[in-house]
Short mmCIF file of C-alpha atoms in Angstrom, two decimals:
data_model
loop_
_atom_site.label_atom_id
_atom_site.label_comp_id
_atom_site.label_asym_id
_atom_site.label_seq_id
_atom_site.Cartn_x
_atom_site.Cartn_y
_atom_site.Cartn_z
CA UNK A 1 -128.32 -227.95 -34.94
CA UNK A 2 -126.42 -225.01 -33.82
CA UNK A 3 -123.70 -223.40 -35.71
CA UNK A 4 -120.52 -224.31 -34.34
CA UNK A 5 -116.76 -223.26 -34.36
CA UNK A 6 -114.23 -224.61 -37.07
CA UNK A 7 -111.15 -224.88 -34.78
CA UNK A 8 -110.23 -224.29 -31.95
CA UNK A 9 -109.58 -221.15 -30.30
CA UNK A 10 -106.00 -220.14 -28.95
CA UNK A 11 -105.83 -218.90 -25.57
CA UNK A 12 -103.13 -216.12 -26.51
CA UNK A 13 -106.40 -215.35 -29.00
CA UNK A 14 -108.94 -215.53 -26.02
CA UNK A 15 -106.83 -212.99 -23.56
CA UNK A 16 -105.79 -210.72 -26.10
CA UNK A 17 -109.88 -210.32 -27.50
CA UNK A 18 -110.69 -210.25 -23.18
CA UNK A 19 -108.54 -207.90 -22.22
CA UNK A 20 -110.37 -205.00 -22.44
CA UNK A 21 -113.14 -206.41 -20.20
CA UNK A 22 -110.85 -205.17 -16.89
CA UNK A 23 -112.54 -203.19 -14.31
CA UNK A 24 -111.15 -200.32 -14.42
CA UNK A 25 -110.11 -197.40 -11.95
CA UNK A 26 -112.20 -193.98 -11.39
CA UNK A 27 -110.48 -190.98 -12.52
CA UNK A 28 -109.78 -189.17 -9.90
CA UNK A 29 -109.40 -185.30 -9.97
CA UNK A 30 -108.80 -182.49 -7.31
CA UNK A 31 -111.93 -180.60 -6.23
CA UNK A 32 -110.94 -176.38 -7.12
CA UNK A 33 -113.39 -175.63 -4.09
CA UNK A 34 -111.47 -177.89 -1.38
CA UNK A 35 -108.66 -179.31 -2.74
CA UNK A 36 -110.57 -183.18 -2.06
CA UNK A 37 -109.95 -185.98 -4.46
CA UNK A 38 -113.54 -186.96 -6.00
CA UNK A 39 -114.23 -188.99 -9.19
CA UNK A 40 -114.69 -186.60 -12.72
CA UNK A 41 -117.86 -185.44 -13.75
CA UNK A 42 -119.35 -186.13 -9.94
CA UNK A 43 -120.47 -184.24 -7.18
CA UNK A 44 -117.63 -184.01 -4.41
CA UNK A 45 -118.92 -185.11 -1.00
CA UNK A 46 -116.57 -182.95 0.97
CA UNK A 47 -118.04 -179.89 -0.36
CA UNK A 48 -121.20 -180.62 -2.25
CA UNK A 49 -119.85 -178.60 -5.03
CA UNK A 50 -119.96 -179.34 -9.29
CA UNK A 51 -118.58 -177.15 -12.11
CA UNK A 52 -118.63 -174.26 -9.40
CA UNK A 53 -121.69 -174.52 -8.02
CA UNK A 54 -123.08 -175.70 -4.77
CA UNK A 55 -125.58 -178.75 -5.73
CA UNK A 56 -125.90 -180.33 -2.65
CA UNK A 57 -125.85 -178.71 0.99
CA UNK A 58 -123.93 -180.95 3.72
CA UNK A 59 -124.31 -180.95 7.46
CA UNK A 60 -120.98 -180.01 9.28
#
């Protein structure tokens, strides 16, 4: 037989362990190239540019 629990588990108990389970946001930051919102640490898709680089070419 399985293990089981001794009591019963609050719900305050349950929530407060679950709450860091959330989806959560993207970060957003500015692009220095073009000024475009584009998530951290990504490529942005208006300008195809990363850490001041062009990684990616895109068709006008």
């Amino acid at each position: 037989m399985p293990p089981l629990p001794k009591r019963k588990y609050a719900k305050t108990r349950q929530r407060l362990r679950r709450q860091h389970h959330k989806i959560q946001r993207p970060k957003l930051v500015m692009c220095p190239e073009c000024y475009e919102s584009h998530q951290a640490h990504r490529i942005c898709w208006a300008c195809g540019m990363y850490r001041g680089r062009t990684v990616i070419e895109l068709e006008d």
